[in-house]
Short mmCIF file of C-alpha atoms in Angstrom, two decimals:
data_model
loop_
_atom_site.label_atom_id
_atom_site.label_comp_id
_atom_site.label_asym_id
_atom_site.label_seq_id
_atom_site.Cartn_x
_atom_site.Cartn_y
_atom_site.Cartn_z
CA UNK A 1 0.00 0.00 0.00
CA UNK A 2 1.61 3.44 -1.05
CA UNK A 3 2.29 5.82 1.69
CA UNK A 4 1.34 9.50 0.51
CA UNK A 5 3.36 12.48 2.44
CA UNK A 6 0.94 14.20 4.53
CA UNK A 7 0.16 17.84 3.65
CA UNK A 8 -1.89 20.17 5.39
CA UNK A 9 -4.39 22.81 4.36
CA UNK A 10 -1.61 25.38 4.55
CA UNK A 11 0.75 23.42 2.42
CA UNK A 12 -1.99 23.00 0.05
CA UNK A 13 -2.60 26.04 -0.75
CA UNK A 14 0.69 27.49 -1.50
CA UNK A 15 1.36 24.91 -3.61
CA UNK A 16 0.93 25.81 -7.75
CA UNK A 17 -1.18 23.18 -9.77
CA UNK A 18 2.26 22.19 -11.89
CA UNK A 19 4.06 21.57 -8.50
CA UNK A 20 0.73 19.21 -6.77
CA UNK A 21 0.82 17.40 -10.01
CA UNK A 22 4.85 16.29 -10.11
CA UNK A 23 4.18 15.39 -6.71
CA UNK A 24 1.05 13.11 -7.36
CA UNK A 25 2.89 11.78 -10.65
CA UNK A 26 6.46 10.41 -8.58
CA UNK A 27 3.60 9.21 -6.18
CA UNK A 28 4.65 11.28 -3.38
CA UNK A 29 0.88 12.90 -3.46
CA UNK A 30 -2.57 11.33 -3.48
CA UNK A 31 -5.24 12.78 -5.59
CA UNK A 32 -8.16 12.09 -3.50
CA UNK A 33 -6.08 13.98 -0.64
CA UNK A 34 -5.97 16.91 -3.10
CA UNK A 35 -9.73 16.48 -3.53
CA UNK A 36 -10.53 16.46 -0.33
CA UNK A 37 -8.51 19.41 0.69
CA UNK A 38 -9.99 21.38 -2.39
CA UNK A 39 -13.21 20.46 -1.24
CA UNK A 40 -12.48 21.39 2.08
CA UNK A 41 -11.22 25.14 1.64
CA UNK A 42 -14.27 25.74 -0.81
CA UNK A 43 -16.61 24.84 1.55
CA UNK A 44 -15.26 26.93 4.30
CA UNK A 45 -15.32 29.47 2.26
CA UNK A 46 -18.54 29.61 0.28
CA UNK A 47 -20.69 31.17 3.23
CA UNK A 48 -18.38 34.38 2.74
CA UNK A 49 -17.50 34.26 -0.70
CA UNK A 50 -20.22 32.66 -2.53
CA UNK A 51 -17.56 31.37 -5.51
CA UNK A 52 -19.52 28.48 -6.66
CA UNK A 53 -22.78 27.78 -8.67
CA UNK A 54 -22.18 23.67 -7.39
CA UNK A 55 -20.20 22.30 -5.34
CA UNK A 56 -19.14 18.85 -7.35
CA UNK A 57 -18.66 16.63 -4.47
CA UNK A 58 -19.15 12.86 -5.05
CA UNK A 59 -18.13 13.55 -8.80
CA UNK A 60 -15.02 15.50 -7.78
CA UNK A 61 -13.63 12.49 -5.28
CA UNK A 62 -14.86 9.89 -7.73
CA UNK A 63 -12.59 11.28 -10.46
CA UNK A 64 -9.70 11.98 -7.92
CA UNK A 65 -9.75 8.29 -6.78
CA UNK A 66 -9.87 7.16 -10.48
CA UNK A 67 -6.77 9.26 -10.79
CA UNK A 68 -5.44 7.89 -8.12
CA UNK A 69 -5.67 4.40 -9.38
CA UNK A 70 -4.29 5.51 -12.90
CA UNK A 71 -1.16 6.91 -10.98
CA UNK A 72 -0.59 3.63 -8.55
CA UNK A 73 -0.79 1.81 -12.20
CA UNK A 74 1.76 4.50 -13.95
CA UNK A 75 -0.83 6.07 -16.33
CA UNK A 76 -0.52 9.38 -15.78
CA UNK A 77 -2.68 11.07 -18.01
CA UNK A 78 -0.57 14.72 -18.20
CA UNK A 79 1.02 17.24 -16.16
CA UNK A 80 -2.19 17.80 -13.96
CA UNK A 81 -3.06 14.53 -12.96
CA UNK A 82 -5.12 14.62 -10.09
CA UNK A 83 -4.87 18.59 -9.55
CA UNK A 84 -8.61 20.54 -8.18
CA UNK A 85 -9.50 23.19 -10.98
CA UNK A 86 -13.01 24.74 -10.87
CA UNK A 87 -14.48 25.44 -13.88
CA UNK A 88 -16.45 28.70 -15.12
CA UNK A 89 -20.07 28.32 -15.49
CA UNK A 90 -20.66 29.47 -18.54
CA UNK A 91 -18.47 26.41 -20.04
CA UNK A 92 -20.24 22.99 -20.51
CA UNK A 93 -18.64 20.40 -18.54
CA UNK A 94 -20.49 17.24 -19.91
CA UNK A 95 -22.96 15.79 -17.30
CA UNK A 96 -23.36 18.71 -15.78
CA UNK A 97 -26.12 21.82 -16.59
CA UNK A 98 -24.71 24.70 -17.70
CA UNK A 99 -26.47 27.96 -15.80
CA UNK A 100 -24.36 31.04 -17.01
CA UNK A 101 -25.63 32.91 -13.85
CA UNK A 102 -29.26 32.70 -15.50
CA UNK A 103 -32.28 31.80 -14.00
CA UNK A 104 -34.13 31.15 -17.67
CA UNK A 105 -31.58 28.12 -18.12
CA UNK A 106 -32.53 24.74 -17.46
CA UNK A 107 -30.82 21.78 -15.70
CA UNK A 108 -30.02 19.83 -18.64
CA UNK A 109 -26.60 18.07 -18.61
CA UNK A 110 -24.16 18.90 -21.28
CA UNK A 111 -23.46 16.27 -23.56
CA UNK A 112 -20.39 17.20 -24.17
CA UNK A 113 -17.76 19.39 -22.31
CA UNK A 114 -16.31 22.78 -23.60
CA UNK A 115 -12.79 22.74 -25.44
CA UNK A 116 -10.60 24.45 -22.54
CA UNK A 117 -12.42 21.93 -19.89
CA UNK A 118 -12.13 18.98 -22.42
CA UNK A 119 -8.27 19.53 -23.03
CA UNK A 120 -7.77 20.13 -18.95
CA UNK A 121 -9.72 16.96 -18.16
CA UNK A 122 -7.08 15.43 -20.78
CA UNK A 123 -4.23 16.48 -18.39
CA UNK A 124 -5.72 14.82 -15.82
CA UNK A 125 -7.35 17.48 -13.72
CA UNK A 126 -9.85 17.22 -11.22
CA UNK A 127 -12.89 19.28 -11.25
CA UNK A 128 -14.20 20.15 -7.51
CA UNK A 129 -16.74 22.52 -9.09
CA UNK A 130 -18.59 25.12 -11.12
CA UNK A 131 -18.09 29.04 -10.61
CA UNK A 132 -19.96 31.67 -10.65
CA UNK A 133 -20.50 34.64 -13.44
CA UNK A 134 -23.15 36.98 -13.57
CA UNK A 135 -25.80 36.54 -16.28
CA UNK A 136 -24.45 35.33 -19.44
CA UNK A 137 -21.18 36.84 -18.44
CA UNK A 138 -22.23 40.37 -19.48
CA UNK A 139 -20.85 42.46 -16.62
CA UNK A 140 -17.69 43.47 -14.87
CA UNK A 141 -18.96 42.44 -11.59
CA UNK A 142 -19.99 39.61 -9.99
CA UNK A 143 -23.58 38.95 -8.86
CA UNK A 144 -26.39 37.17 -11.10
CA UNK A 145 -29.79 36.34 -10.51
CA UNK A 146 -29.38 32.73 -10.27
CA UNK A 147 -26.35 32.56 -7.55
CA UNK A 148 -26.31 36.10 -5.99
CA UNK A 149 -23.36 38.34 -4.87
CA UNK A 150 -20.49 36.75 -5.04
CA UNK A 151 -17.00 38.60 -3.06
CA UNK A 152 -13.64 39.14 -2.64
CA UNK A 153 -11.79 36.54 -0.21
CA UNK A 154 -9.43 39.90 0.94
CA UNK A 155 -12.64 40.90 1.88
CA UNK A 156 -16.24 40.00 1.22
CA UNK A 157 -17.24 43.39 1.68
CA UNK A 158 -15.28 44.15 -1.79
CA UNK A 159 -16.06 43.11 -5.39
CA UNK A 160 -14.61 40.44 -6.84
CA UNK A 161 -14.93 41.76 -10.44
CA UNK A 162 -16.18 39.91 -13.50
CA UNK A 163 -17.78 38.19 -14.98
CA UNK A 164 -15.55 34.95 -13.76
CA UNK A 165 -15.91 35.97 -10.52
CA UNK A 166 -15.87 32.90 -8.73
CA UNK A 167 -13.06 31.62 -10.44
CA UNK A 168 -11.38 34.43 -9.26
CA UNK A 169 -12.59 34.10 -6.01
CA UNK A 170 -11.90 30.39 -5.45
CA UNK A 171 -8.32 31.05 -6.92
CA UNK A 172 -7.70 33.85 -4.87
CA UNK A 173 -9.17 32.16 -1.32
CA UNK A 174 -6.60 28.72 -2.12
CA UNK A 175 -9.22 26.48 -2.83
CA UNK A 176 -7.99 25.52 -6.35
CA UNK A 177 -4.96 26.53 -7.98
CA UNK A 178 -6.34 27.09 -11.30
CA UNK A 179 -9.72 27.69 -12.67
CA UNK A 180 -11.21 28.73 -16.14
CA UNK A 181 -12.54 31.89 -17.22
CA UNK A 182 -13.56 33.53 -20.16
CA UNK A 183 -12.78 37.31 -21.13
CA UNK A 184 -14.69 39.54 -23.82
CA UNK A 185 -14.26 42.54 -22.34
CA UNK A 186 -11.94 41.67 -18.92
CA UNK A 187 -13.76 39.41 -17.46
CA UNK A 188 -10.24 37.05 -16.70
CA UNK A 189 -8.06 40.21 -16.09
CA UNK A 190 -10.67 42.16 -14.05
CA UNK A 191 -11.17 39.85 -11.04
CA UNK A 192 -7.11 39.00 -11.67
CA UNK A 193 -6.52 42.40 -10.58
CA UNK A 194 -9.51 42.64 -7.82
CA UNK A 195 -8.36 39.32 -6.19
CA UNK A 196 -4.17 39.21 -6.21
CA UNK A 197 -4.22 36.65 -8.87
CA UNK A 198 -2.83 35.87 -12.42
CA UNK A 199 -5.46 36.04 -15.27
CA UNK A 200 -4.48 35.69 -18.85
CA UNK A 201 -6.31 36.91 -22.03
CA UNK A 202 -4.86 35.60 -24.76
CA UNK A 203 -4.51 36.54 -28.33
CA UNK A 204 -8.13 36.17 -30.12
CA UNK A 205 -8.59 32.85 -31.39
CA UNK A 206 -5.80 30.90 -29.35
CA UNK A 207 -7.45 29.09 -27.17
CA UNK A 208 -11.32 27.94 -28.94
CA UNK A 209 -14.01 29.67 -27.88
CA UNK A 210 -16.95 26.75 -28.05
CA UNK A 211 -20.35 27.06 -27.52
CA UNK A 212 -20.14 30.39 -29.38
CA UNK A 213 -21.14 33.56 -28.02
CA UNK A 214 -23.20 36.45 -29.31
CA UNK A 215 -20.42 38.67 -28.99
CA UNK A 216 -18.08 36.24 -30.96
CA UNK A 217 -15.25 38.62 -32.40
CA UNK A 218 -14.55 39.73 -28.74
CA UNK A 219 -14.64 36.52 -26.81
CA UNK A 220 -11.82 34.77 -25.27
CA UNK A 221 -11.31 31.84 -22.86
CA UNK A 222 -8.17 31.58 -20.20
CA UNK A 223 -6.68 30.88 -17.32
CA UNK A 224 -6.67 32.48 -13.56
CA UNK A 225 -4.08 30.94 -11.69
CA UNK A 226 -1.96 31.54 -8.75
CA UNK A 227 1.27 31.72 -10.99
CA UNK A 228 2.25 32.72 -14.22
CA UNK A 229 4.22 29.02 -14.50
CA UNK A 230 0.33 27.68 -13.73
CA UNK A 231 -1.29 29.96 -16.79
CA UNK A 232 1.52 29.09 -19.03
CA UNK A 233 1.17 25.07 -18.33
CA UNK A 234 -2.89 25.42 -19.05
CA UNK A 235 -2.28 27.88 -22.18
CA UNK A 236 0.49 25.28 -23.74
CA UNK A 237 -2.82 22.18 -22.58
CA UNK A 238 -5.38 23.74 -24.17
CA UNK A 239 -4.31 26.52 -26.93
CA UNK A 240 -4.84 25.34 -30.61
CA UNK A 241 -7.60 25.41 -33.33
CA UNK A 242 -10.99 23.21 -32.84
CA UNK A 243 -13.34 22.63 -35.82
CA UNK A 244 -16.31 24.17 -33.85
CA UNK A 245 -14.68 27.74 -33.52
CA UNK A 246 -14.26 29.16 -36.88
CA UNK A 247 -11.96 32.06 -34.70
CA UNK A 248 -9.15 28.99 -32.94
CA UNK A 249 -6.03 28.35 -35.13
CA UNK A 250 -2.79 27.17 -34.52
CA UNK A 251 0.02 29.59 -33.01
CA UNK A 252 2.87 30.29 -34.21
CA UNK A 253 5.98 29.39 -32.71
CA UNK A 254 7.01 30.69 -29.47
CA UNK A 255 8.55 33.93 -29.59
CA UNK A 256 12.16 34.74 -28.14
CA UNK A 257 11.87 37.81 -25.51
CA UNK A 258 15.32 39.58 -25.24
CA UNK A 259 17.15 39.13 -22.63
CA UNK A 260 16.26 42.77 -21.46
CA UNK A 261 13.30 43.62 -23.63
CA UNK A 262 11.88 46.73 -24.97
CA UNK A 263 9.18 47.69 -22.54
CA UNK A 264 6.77 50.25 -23.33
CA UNK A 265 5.31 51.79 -19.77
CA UNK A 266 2.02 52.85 -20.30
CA UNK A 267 1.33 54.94 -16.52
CA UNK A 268 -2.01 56.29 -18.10
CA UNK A 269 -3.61 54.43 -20.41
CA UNK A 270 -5.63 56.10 -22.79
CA UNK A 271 -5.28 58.50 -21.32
CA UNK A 272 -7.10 57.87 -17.88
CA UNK A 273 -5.39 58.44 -14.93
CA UNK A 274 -5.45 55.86 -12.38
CA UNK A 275 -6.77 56.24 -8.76
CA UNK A 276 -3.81 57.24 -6.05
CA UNK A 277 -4.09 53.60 -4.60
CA UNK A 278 -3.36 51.70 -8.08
CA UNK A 279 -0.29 54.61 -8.87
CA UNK A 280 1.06 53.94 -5.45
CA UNK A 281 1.11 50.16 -5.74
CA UNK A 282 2.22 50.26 -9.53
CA UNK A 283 5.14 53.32 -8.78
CA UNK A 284 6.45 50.78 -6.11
CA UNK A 285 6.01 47.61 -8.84
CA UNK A 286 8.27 49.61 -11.18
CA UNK A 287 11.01 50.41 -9.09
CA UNK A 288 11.68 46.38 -8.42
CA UNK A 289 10.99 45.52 -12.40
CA UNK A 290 13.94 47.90 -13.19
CA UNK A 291 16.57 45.60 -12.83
CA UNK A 292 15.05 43.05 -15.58
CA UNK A 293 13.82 45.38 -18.08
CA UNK A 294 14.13 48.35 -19.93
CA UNK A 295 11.49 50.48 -19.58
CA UNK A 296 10.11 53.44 -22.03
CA UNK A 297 7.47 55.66 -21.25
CA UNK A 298 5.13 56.02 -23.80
CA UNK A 299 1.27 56.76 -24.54
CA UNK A 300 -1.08 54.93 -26.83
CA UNK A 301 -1.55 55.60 -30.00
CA UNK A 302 -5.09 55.85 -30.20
CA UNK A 303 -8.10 57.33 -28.41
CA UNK A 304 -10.35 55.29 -25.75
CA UNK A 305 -12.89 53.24 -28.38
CA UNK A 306 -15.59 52.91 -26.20
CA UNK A 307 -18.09 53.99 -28.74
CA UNK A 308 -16.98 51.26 -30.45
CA UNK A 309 -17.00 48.40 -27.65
CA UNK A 310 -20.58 49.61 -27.10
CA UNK A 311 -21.84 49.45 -30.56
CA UNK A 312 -20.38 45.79 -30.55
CA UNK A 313 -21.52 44.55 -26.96
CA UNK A 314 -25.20 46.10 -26.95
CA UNK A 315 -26.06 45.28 -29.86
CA UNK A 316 -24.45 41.31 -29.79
CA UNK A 317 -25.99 41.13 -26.21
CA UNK A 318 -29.09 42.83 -27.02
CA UNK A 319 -30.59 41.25 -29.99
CA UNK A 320 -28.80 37.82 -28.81
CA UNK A 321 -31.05 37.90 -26.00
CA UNK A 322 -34.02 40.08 -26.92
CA UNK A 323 -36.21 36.29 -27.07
CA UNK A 324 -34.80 35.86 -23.62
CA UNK A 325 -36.21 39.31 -22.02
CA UNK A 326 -39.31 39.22 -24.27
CA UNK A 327 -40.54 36.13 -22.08
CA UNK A 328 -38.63 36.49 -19.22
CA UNK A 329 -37.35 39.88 -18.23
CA UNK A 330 -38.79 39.86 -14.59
CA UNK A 331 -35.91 36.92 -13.65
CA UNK A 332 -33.40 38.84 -15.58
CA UNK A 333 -30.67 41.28 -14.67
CA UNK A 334 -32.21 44.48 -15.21
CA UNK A 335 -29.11 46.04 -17.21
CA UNK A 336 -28.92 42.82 -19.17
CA UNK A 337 -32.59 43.00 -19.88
CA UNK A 338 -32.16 46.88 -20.76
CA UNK A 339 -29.75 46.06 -23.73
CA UNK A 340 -32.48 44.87 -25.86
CA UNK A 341 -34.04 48.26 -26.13
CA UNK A 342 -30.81 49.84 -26.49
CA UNK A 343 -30.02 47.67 -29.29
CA UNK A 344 -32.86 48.74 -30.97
CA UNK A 345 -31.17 52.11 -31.53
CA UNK A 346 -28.28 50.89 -33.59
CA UNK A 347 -28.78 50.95 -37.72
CA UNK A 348 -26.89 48.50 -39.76
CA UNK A 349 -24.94 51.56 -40.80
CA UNK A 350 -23.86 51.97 -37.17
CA UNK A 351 -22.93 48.33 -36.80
CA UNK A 352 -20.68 48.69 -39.87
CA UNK A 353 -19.12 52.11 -38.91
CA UNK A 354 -18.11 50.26 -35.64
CA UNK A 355 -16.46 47.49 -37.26
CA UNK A 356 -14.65 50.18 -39.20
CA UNK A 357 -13.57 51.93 -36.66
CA UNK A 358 -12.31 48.95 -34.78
CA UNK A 359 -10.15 48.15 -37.72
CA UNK A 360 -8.36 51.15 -37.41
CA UNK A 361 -7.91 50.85 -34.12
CA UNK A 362 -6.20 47.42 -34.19
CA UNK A 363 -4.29 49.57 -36.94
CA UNK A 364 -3.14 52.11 -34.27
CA UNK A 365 -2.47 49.50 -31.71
CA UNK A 366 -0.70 47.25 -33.84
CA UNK A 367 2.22 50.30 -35.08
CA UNK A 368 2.65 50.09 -31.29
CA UNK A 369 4.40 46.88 -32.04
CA UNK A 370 7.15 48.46 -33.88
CA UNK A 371 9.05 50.65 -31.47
CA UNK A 372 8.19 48.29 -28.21
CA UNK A 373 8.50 44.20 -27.72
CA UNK A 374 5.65 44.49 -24.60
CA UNK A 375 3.76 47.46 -23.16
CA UNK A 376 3.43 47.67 -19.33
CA UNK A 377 0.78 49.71 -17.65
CA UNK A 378 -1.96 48.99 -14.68
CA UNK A 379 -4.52 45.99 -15.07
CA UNK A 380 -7.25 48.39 -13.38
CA UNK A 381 -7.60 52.35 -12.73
CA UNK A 382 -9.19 51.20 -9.48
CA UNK A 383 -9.27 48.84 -6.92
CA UNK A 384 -12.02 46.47 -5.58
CA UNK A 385 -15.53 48.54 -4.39
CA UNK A 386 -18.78 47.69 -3.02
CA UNK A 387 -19.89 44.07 -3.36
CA UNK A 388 -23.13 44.98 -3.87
CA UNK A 389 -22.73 47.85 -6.64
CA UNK A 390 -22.33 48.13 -10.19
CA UNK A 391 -19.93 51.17 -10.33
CA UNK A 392 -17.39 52.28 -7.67
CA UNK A 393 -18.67 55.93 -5.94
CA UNK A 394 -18.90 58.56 -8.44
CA UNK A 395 -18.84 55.89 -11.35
CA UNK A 396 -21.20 56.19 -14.56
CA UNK A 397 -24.61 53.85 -13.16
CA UNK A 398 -26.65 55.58 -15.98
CA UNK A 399 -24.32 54.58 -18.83
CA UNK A 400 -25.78 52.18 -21.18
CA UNK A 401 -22.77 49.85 -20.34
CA UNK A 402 -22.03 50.91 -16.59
CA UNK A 403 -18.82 48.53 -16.41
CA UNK A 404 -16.84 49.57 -18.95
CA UNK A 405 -16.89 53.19 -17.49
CA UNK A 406 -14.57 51.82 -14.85
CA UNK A 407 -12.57 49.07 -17.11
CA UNK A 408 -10.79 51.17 -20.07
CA UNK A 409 -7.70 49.61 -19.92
CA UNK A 410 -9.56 46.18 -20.49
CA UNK A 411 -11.88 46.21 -22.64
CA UNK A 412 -9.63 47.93 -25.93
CA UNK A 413 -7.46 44.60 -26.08
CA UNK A 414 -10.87 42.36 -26.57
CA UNK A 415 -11.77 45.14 -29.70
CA UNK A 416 -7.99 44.34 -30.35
CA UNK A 417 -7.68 40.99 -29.74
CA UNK A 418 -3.76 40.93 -28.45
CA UNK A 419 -2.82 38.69 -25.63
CA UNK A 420 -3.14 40.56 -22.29
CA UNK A 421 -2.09 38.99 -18.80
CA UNK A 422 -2.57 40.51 -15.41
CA UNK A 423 -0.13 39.76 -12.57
CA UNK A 424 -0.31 41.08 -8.95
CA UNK A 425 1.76 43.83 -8.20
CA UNK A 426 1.02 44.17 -4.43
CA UNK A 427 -1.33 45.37 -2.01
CA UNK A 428 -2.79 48.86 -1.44
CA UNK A 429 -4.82 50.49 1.02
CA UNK A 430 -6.90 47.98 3.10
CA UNK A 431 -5.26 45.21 1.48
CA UNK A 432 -6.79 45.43 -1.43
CA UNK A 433 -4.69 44.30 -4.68
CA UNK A 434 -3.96 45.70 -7.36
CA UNK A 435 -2.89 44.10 -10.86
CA UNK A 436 -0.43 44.66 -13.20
CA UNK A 437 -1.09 44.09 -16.79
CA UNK A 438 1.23 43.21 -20.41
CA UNK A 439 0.11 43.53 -23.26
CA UNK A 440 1.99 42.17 -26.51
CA UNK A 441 1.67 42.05 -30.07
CA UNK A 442 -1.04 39.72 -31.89
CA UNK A 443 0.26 35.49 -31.63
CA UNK A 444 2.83 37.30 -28.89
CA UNK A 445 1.34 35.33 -25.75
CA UNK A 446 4.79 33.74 -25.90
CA UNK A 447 6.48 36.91 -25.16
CA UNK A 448 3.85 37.61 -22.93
CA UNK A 449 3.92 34.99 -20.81
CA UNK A 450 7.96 34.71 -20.39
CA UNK A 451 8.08 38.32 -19.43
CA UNK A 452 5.01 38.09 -16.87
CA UNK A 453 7.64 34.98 -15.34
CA UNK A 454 10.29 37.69 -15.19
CA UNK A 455 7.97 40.20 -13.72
CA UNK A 456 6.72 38.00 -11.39
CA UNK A 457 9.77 36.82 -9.79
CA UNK A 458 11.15 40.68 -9.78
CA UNK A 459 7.74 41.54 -7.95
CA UNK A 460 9.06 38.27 -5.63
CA UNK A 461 10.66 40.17 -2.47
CA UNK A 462 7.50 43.21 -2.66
CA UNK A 463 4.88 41.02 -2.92
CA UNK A 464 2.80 39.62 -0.14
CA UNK A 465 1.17 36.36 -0.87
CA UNK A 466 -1.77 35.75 -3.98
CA UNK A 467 -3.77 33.82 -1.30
CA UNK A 468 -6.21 35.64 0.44
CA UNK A 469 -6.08 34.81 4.41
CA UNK A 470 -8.04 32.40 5.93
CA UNK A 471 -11.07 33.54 8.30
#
């Protein structure tokens, strides 16, 4: 009978997902352990954080114990064998319904499981559970009709951002190490930045996108993970074309960073300034990333297209659910359940002059590309607010879009679609962190990655720990 190494809760949760599977492959590590610690933490968290839509219990230990068998016999089925990951719900994992924060979806098992869960499930991960998002995913925070208000493990008085929220979350409070999110307009790097965690966006098309959404051309799926070494091990799993998503194709190569690359720092991006918390925390993040990198200040090219992100969301969001509010708008989000009037007020013309514009934007940002290898700047103008609201205090709640009035330096890379990746950069005022976010050049999330390694272990001796404390 093997003898597994004990390892506490503690232990458990510093550990990275790469690290808990070498350990379960060379046997030192049991998988149902894992389980059962994952379990564990999520549970003692949920009455404060609210994280998950289900809790997969008896499916989560029956897979880790089937793991565990595999690895007595030597079949280890990838470099995540028997590791917890909790899965967005707004991805179908097959067996399971699919809710997407809605209270007009149904129970129905999927028959089959999305891509980026499929490909994980490949590597031998263990899924403890399904996260929250508010309603279809079409907000930067994170409560939904069907789950509630989910928080921020710093402190469940904050938001958590989204829409993967609970993913997020669940990362952030040491439940799982990794957990899947998708991003059309910020929805991995905003609760990245709200929760101390790493959340990567990358380039359009890179990882597949599959059931599709209404707001297609924006839509990404990736990781949020405790380390960048974590989101580049599930980006090299599950990146790489699928039939289903006409967007996925095959990346190029990997791309060599210099040794001391050509950084372009970006302090205000788009011009917005941001808040003297997020400058504090970032001024201090610069000063220990001087050593590895050369750093250039700079400005964007090109002015804030929010006109343009609106055109696109309201009316994909809109009309994709206008059948949706016409029968059930009383269960609805309200501002989900507004965009199908708003749509209304969009010609054809309009649509089209968007789609124009974004092209020269992606122009703009693209030129960027010539002078600079990576661009530097803050994930978030802000830090984490109210649980409960839509917009921080003095923020835009009449705006047909409320979130994006407090997400600009998100939402442009989705109209672009460049790889984006958010890594802490420390703790402000009250604890609460703040993000850090590089941005490369399209097919780049090579470059981006490597450098986010180098950033990370600069930001090493500054930073306090990704893991929220326990209660």
């Amino acid at each position: 009978m093997t003898r597994f190494a004990t390892l506490d809760l503690d232990q458990y949760r510093a550990a990275g997902g790469l690290e808990l599977g070498r350990r379960v492959a060379s046997g030192e590590l049991s998988p149902v352990q894992l389980a059962e610690c994952a379990l564990h933490l999520a549970s003692e968290a949920e009455p404060r954080i609210n994280a998950y839509a289900a809790l997969l219990t008896e499916r989560a230990l029956r897979d880790a114990a089937e793991r565990e068998a595999e690895a007595r016999a030597g079949q280890v089925r990838g470099p995540l064998h028997g590791v917890p990951i909790a899965i967005k719900d707004n991805m179908p994992y097959q067996g399971e319904p699919t809710w997407k924060g809605s209270r007009t979806t149904t129970d129905t098992p999927a028959g089959t499981s999305a891509p980026m869960v499929s490909r994980l499930l490949g590597a031998g991960a263990v899924v403890i559970g399904r996260t929250t998002t508010p309603e279809f995913g079409w907000k930067g925070t994170g409560s939904s009709p069907r789950t509630g208000i989910t928080r921020n493990p710093w402190n469940p008085a904050w938001n958590p951002g989204g829409s993967s929220a609970g993913s997020g979350a669940t990362v952030a409070s040491g439940a799982v190490p990794i957990a899947t999110g998708t991003d059309a307009g910020g929805s991995v790097r905003i609760p990245a930045a709200f929760c101390g965690v790493v959340g990567m966006k990358p380039t359009l098309g890179a990882i597949p996108v599959w059931p599709g959404t209404v707001n297609e051309s924006l839509s990404h799926a990736g990781p949020i993970t405790r380390s960048v070494e974590d989101a580049a091990a599930v980006f090299d799993l599950v990146r790489g074309p699928d039939p289903r998503d006409p967007q996925s194709y095959w990346s190029r190569p990997p791309a060599s960073v210099p040794d001391r690359p050509r950084v372009g720092l970006v302090r205000a991006p788009f011009g917005i300034e941001p808040s003297g918390a997020v400058e504090s925390v970032f001024a201090d993040a610069l000063a220990l990333l001087a050593p590895v990198t050369d750093l250039h200040e700079t400005k964007l090219p090109a002015p804030l297209p929010r006109e343009v992100f609106e055109a696109l969301w309201v009316t994909g969001r809109g009309l994709g659910f206008r059948h949706l509010v016409a029968e059930h708008a009383d269960i609805m989000d309200p501002g989900l359940a507004r965009l199908a009037t708003l749509a209304e007020e969009y010609s054809l013309a309009d649509y089209y002059d968007a789609l124009a514009r974004r092209r020269e934007f992606n122009a703009a940002m693209s030129r960027v590309f010539t002078d600079f290898d990576l661009l530097l700047m803050p994930t978030m103008p802000i830090t984490a607010f109210a649980a409960e609201a839509e917009v921080p205090p003095g923020g835009e709640a009449g705006a047909p879009l409320p979130w994006i009035t407090w997400t600009p330096y998100t939402y442009p890379f989705n109209i672009s679609g460049q790889p984006a990746i958010s890594v802490p950069c420390g703790l402000g005022a009250g604890k609460a962190p703040a993000g850090l976010q590089i941005v490369g050049p399209w097919a780049g999330d090579d470059a981006v990655l490597a450098f986010a390694a180098r950033c990370e272990r600069a930001l090493a001796a500054g930073n306090e720990a990704t893991v929220a404390p326990r209660w």
